[in-house]
Coordinates of C-alpha atoms in Angstrom, one line a residue:
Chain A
X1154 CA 0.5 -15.2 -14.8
X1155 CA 2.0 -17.7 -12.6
X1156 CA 3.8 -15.8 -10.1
X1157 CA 1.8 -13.5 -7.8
X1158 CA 2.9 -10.1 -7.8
X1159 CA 5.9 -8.4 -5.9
X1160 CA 4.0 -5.1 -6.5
X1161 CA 0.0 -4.5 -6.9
X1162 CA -1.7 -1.4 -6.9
X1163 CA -5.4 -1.2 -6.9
X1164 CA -7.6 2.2 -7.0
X1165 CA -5.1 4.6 -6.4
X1166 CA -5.6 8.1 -5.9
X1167 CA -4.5 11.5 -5.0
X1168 CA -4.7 14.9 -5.4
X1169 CA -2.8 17.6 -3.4
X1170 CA -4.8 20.3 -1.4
X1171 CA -2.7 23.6 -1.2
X1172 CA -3.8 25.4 1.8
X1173 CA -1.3 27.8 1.6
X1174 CA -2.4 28.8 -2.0
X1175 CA -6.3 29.6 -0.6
X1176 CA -7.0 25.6 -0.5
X1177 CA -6.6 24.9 -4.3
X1178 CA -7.2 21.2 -5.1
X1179 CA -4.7 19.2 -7.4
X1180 CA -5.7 16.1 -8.8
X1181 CA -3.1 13.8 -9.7
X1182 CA -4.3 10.0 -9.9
X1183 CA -7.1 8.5 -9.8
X1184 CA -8.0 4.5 -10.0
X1185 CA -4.7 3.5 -11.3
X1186 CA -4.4 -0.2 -11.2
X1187 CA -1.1 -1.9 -11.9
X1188 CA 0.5 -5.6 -11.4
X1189 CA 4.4 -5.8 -11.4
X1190 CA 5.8 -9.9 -11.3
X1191 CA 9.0 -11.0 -10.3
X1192 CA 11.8 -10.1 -12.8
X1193 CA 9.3 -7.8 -14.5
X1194 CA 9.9 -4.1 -15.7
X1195 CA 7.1 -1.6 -16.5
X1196 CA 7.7 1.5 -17.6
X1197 CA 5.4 4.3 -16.9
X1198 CA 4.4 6.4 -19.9
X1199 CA 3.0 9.6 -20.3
X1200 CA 3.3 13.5 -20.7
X1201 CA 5.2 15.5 -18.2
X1202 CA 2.1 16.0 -15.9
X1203 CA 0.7 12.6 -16.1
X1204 CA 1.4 11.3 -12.5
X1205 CA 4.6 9.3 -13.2
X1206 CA 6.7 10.7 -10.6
X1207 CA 4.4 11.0 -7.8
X1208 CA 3.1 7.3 -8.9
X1209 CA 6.6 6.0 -7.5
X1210 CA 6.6 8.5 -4.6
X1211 CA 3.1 6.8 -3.5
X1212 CA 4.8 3.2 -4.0
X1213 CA 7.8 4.3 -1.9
X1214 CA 5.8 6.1 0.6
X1215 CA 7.0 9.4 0.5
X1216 CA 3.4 10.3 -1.0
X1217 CA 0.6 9.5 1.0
X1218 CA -2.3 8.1 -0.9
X1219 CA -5.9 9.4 -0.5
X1220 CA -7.6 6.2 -1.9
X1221 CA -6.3 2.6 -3.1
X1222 CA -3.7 0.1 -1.9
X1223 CA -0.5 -0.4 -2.4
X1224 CA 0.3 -4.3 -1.7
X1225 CA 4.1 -4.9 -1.9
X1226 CA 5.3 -8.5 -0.9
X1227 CA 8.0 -8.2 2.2
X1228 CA 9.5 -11.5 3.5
X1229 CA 6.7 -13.2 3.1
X1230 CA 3.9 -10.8 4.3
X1231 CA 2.0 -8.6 1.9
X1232 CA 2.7 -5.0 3.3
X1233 CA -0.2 -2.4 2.3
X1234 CA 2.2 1.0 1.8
X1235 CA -0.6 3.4 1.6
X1236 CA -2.5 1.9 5.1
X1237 CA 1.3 1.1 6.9
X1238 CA 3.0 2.6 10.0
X1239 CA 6.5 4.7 9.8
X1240 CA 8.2 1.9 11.4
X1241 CA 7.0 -0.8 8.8
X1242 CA 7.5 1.8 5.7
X1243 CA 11.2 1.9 7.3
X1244 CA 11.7 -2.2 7.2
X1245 CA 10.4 -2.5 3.8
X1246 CA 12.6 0.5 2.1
X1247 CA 15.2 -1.3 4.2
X1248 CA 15.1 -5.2 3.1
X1249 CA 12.5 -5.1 0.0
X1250 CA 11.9 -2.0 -1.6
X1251 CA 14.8 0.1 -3.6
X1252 CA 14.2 3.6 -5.2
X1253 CA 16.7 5.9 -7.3
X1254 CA 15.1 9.3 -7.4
X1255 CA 16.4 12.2 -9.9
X1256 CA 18.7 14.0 -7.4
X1257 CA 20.9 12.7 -4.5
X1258 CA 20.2 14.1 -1.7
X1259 CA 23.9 15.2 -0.5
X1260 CA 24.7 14.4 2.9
X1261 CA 27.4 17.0 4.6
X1262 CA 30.7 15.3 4.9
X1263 CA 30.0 12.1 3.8
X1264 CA 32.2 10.6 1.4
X1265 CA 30.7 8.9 -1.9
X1266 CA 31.6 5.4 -0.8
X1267 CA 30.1 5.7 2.3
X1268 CA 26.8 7.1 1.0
X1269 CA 26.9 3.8 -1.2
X1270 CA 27.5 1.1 1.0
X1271 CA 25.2 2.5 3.6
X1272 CA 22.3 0.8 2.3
X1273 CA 24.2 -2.6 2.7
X1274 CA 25.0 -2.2 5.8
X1275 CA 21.7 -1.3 7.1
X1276 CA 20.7 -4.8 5.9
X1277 CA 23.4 -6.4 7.8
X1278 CA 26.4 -6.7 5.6
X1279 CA 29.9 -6.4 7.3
X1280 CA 31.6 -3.1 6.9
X1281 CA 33.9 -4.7 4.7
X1282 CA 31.8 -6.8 2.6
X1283 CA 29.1 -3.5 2.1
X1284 CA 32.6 -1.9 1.3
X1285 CA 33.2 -4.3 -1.6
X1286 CA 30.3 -4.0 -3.3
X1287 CA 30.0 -0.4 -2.8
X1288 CA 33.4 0.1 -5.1
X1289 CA 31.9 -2.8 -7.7
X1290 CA 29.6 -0.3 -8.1
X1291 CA 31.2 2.5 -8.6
X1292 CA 33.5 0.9 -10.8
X1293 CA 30.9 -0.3 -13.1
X1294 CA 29.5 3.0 -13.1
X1295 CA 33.2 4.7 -13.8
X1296 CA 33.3 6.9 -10.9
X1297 CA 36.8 7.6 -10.4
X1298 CA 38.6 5.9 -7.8
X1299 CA 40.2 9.4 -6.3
X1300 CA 36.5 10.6 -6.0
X1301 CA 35.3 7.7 -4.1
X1302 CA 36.7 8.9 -0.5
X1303 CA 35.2 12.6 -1.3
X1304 CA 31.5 14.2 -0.1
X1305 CA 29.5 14.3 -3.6
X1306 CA 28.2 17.6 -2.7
X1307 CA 30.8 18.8 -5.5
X1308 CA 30.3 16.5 -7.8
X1309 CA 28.5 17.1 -11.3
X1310 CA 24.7 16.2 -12.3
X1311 CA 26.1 12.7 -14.0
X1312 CA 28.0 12.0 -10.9
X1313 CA 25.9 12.8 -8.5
X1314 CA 23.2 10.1 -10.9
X1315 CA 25.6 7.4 -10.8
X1316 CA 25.9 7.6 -6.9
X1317 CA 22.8 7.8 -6.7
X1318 CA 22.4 4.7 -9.3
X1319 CA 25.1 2.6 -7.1
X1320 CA 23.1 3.2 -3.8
X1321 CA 19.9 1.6 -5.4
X1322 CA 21.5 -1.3 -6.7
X1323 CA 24.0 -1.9 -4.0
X1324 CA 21.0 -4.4 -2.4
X1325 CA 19.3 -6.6 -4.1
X1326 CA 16.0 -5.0 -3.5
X1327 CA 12.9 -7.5 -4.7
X1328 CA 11.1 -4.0 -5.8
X1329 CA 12.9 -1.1 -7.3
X1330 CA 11.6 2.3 -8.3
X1331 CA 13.9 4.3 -10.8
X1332 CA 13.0 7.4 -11.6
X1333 CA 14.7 8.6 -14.9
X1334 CA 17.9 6.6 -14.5
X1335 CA 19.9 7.6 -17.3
X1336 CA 18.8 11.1 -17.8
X1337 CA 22.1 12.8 -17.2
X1338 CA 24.5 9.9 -18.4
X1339 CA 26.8 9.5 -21.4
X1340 CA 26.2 6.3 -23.7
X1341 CA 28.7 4.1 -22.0
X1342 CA 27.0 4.6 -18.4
X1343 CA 23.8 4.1 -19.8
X1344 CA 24.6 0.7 -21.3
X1345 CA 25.9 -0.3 -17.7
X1346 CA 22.6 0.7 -16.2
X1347 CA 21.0 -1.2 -19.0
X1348 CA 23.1 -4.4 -17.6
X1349 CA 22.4 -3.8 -14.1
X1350 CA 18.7 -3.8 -14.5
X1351 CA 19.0 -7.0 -16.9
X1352 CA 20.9 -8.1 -13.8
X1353 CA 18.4 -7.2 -11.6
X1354 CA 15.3 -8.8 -13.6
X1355 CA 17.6 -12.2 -13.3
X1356 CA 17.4 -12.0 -10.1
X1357 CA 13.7 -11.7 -9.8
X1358 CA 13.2 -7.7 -8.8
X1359 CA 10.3 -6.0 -10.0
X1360 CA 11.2 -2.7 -12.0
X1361 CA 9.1 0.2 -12.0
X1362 CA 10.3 3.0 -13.9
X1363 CA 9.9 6.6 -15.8
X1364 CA 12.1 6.3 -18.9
X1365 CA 12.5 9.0 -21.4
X1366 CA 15.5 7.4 -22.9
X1367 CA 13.5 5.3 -26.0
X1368 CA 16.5 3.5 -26.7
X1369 CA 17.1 2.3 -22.9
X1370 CA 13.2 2.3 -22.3
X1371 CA 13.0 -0.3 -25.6
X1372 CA 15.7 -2.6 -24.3
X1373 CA 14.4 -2.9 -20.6
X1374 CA 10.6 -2.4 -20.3
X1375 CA 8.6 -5.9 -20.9
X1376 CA 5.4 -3.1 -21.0
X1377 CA 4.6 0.2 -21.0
X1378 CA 1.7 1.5 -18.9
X1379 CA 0.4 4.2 -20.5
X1380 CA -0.7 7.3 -17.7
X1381 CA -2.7 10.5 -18.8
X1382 CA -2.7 13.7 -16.8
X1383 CA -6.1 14.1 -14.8
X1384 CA -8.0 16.5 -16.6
X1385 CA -7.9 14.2 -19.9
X1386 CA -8.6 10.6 -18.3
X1387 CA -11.9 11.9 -16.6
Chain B
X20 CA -3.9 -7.8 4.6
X21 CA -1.2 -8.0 7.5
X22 CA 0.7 -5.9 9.0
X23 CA 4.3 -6.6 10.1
X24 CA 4.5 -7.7 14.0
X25 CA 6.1 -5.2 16.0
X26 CA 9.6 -6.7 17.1
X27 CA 9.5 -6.2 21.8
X28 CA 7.4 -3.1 22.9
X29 CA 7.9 0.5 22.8
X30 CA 10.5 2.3 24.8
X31 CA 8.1 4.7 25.9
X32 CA 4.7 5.1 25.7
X33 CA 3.0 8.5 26.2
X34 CA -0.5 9.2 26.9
X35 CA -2.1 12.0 27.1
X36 CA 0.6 14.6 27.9
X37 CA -0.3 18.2 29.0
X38 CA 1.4 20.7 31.2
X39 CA 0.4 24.2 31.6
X40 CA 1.5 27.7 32.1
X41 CA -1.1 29.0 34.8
X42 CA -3.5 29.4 32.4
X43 CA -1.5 29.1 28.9
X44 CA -1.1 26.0 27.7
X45 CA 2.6 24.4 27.0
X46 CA 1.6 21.4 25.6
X47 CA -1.8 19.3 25.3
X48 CA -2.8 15.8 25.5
X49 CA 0.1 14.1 23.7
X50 CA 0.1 10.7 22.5
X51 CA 2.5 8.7 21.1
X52 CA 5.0 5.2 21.4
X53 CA 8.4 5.3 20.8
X54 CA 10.0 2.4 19.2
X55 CA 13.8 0.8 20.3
X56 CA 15.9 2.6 17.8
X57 CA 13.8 4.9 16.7
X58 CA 15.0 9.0 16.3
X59 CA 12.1 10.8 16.4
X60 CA 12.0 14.2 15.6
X61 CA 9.6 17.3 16.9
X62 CA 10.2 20.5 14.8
X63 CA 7.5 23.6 14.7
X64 CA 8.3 27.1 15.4
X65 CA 8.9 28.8 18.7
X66 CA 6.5 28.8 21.3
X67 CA 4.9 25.5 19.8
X68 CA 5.8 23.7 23.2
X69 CA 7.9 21.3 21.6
X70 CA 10.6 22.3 24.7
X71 CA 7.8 22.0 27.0
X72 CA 7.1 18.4 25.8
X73 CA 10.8 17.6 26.1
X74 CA 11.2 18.7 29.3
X75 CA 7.6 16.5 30.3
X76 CA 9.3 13.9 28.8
X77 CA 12.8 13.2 30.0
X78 CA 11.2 14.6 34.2
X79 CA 12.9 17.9 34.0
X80 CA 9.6 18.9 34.6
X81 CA 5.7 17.3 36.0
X82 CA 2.9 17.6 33.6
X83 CA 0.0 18.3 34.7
X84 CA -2.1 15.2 33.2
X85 CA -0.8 12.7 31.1
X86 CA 1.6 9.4 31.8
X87 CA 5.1 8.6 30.5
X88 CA 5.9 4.9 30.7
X89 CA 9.5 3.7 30.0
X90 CA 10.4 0.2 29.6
X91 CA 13.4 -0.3 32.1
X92 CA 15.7 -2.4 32.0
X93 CA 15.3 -4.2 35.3
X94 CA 11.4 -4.0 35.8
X95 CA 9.8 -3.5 32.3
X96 CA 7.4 -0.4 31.9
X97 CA 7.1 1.8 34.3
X98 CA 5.1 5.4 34.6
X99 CA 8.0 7.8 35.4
X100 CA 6.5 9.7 37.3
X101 CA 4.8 7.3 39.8
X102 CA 8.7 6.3 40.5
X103 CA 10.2 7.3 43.9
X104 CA 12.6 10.7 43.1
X105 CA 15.7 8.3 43.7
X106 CA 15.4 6.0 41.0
X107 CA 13.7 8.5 38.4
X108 CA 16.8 10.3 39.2
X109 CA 19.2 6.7 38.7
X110 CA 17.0 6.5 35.6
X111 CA 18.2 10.1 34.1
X112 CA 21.3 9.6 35.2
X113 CA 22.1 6.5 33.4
X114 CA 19.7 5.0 31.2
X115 CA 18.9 8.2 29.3
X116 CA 20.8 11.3 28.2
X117 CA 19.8 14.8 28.1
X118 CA 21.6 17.2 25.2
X119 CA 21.0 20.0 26.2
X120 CA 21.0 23.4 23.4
X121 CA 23.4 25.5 25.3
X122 CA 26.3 23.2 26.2
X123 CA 27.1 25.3 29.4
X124 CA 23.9 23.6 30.3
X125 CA 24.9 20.4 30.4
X126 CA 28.5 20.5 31.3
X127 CA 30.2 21.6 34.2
X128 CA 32.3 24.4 33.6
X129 CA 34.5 24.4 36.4
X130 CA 36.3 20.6 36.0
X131 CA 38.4 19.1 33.1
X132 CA 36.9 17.8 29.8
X133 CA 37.9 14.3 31.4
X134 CA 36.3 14.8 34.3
X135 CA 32.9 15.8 32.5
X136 CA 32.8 12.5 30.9
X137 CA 34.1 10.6 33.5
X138 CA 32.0 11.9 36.4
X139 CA 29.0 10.2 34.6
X140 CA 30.8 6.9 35.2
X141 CA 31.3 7.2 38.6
X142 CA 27.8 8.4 39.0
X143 CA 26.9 4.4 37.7
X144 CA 29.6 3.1 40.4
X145 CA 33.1 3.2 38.2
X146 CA 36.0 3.7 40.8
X147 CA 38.8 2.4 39.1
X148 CA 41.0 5.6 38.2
X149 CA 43.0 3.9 35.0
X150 CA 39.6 3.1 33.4
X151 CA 37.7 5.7 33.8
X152 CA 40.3 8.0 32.3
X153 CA 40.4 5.5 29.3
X154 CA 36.7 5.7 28.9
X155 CA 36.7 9.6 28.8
X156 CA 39.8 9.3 26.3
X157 CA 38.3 6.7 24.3
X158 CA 34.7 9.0 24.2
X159 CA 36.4 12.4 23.2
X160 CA 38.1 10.3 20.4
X161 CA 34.7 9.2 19.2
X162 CA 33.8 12.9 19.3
X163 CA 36.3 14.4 17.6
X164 CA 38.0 16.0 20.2
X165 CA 42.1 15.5 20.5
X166 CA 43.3 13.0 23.3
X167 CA 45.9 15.9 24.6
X168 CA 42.3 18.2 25.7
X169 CA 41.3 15.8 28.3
X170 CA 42.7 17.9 31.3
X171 CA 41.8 21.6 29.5
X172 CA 38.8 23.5 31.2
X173 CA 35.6 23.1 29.1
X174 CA 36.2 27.1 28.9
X175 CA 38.7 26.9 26.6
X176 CA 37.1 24.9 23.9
X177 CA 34.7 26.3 21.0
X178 CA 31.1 25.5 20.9
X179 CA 31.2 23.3 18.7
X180 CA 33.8 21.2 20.8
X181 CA 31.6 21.4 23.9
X182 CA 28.6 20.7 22.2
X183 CA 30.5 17.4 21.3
X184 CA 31.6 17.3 24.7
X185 CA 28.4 17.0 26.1
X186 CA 27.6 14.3 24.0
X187 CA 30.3 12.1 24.9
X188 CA 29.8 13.3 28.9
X189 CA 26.0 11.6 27.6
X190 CA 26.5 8.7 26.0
X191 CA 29.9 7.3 28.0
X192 CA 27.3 5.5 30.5
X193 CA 25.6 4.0 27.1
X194 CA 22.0 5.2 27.4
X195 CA 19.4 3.6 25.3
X196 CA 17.5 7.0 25.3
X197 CA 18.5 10.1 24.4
X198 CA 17.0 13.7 24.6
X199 CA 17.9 16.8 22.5
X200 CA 17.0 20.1 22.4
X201 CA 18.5 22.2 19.3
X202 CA 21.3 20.2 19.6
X203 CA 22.7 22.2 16.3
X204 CA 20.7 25.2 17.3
X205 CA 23.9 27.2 19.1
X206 CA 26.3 26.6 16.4
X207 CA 27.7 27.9 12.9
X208 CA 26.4 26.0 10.0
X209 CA 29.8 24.4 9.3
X210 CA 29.9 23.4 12.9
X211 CA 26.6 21.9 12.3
X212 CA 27.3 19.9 9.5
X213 CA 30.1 18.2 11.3
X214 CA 27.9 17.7 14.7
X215 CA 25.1 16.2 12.4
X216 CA 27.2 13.7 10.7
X217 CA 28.4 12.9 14.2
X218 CA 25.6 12.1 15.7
X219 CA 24.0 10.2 13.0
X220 CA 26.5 7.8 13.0
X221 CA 26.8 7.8 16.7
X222 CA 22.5 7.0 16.9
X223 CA 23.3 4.0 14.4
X224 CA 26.1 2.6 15.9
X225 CA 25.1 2.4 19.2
X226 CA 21.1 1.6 18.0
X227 CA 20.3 4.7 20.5
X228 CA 16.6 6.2 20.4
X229 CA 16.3 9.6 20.5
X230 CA 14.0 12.5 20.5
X231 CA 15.2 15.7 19.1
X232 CA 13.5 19.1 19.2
X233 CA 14.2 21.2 16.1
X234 CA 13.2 24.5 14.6
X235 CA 15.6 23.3 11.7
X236 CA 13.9 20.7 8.9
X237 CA 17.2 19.9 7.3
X238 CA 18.1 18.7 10.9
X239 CA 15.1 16.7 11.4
X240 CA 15.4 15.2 7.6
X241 CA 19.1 14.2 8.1
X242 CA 18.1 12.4 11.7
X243 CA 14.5 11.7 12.2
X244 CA 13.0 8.3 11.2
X245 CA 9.4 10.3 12.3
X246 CA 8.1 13.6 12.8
X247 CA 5.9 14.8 15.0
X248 CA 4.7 18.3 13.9
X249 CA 3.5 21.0 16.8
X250 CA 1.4 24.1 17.1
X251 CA 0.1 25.9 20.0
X252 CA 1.0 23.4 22.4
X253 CA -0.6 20.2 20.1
X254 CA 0.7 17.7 17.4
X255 CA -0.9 18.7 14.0
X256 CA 0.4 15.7 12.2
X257 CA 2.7 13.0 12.8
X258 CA 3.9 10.2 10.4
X259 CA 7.5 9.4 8.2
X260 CA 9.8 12.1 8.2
X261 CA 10.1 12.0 4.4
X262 CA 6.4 11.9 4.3
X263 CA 5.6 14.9 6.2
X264 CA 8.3 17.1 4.6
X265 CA 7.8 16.0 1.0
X266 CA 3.8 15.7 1.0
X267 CA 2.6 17.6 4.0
X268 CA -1.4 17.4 4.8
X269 CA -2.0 19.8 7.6
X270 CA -2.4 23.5 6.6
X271 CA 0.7 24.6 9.2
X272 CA 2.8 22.0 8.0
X273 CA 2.3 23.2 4.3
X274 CA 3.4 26.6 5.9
X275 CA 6.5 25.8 7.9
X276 CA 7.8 23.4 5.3
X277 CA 6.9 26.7 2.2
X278 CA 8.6 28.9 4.9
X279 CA 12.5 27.2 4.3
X280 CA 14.7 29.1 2.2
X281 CA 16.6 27.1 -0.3
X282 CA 20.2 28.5 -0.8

């Protein structure tokens, strides 16, 4: 491999301890090791159960890891997530690392295009430019125009996705996490997402994903890393 | 393995903090920085002397051990408590703002909505008439409250207008620190909503840093970069608010955060 990766993660655990359930431990991960290059996409694969989903929590921080590292490259400096301060977690989900989760979380009153373009302006875009590529979005990802100035707290599952979808790609993140990007869209919004992850890998973003979509998983993953739950990779 | 360098210095820097009650103890031996910017959030349940540690804090009241040390403007850091009374009071009065939970609190009931907001200006040196009636209209815009109010008693507005009140009678002299207690904690959810949307985009605009004490976890999710989490007086665990509420390691966070009902 030429490049050195945007993403490495080396000896990662964790398990979850639930005290309010008499202390019961969980094991989730343990010693995963994974590389992710510039303009690369790996897809995690496994059973439901397997660690996928809390695999990108732990990358985006909102896990913390028990063992490991979790070196992400950030203008320049090699940021460890699981070892990192709030403050520096903040910068990097700010400038480098992207992440569309399952389910938007709804902010009250805040209209659609607003919840989009916020991540472009946190990065320093005019109002009016964030504004711009906030409806590109949207209009790639056919969210009607007369929805666009509305709070999505109303809108369906698919919709909620694609706003969700447009406030991922709205900044060209170096890293992006997507978490099961197409799982509520019709054929025509998945090809788009197809495109903007093409688009995406162009550019030289790292793509880590869950993928149950074969057909989308086939035309975007350059490898599949293959997870088993706990109890079965001991 | 680096980590990133820490753009200036903290705004405040808090060692050590503990005040008692006689013998009870309100809070103990609280550390933490807190970072230009930053909204910083301290929820746990009543009693948990997250008030008490606000009110240590912004010098509404003396700890009994412990420093606070607030980088001013004109001097740099300085323990605020080792100031003279004056200028801690100067301090409070312009480069900080206190929200208080009850608006009736924080406002004074007996002159105009205008006059709320503008007697913070005068209290920084503003004389001139014409502009410090334009500042208060220009602030009760920014809250959301309609230009033709300014001469109304506070008395006849709702609570969620004089909770909004308060905040623009706060932020007119454009602190760089802000403290809140409940700020949604007297209102109707609906009222809440609004008030929360407000004042996140107030905190970003104007690159405020704030700590706010909540009992609420939605509050502290929609405005809190951090979380500090408090029992009996002490912080239990601390770190990124997402962190804390989605993946909580002490055993009473586990239980406040299993405690919220989803509707």
């Amino acid at each position: 491999m030429t490049a050195s990766p945007s993403l490495s993660l080396a000896g990662i655990g964790k398990q979850f301890t639930l005290h309010v359930q008499g202390g019961v431990v969980l094991p989730v991960l343990a010693g995963v090791a994974l590389d992710v290059a510039p303009g690369e996409c790996v897809a995690l694969h496994g059973p439901s159960g397997s660690g996928k989903s809390s695999l990108l929590r732990l990358v985006y921080g909102n896990y913390r890891a028990q063992a490991g590292s979790i070196a992400i490259r950030h203008r320049g400096q090699t940021i460890d997530v699981a070892a990192a301060s709030a403050q520096t977690i903040l910068k990097l989900r700010r400038y480098t690392l992207g992440y569309v989760s399952q389910f938007l979380r709804v902010i009250p009153r805040v209209p659609a295009i607003d919840v989009v373009a916020e991540p472009a302006r946190a990065v320093g875009m005019t109002a009016a430019e964030a504004e711009r590529r906030a409806e590109r979005l949207l209009s790639r990802l056919r969210i009607p125009e007369r929805l666009w100035s509305l709070p999505p707290a109303t809108f369906s599952g698919g919709e909620q996705q694609r706003i969700n979808l447009a406030r991922g790609f709205v900044v060209d993140y170096p890293v992006l996490l997507l978490d099961e990007p197409t799982a509520a869209l019709d054929a025509d919004n998945r090809r788009t997402v197809v495109s903007l992850i093409h688009e995406a890998k162009a550019r030289g973003t790292a793509l880590l994903g869950i993928f149950h979509d074969a057909e989308v998983r086939d035309q975007v993953a350059d490898r599949l890393f293959a997870m088993r739950p706990p109890s079965m990779a001991a | 393995m680096t980590t990133l360098a820490m753009t200036g210095r903290p705004l405040l820097q808090v060692e050590g903090l503990t005040h008692r009650y006689g013998s009870r103890i309100g809070c103990r031996d609280v550390t933490f920085d807190l970072w230009p910017g930053e909204v910083l959030g301290i929820v746990g349940e009543s009693g948990s002397g997250k008030t008490t540690l606000l009110k240590c804090l912004s010098a509404q009241m003396e700890p009994h051990a412990g420093h606070v040390v607030y980088d001013t403007r004109e001097d740099g850091p300085q323990d605020v408590f080792a100031l003279s009374e004056p200028r801690r009071r100067l301090l409070m009065r312009t480069d900080w703002g206190i929200v208080h939970q009850h608006p009736v609190e924080g406002l004074r009931m007996k002159v105009s909505a205008g006059a709320n907001v503008g007697e913070r200006l005068m209290a920084v040196g503003a004389r001139h008439y014409g502009e410090i009636r334009g500042a208060a209209l220009d602030w009760l815009g920014r809250v959301e409250i309609a230009r033709d109010r300014i001469d109304d008693m506070p008395r006849t507005f709702s609570g969620g207008m004089l909770q909004r009140l308060q905040i623009a009678r706060n932020l007119v002299s454009r602190p760089r620190l802000v403290f809140m207690d409940e700020p949604t904690g007297s209102l109707d959810v609906s009222v809440q909503a609004r008030l929360l949307d407000l004042l996140r985009g107030l905190v970003a605009d104007l690159g405020l840093s704030v700590i706010v004490v909540t009992h609420d976890l939605a509050v502290a999710r929609l405005l809190a970069h951090r979380l500090m989490v408090m029992r009996a007086g002490a912080v239990v665990e601390e770190g990124l608010t997402d962190q804390v509420l989605d993946d909580p390691q002490h055993p009473y966070t586990q239980l406040l955060v299993a405690s919220i009902l989803h509707p």
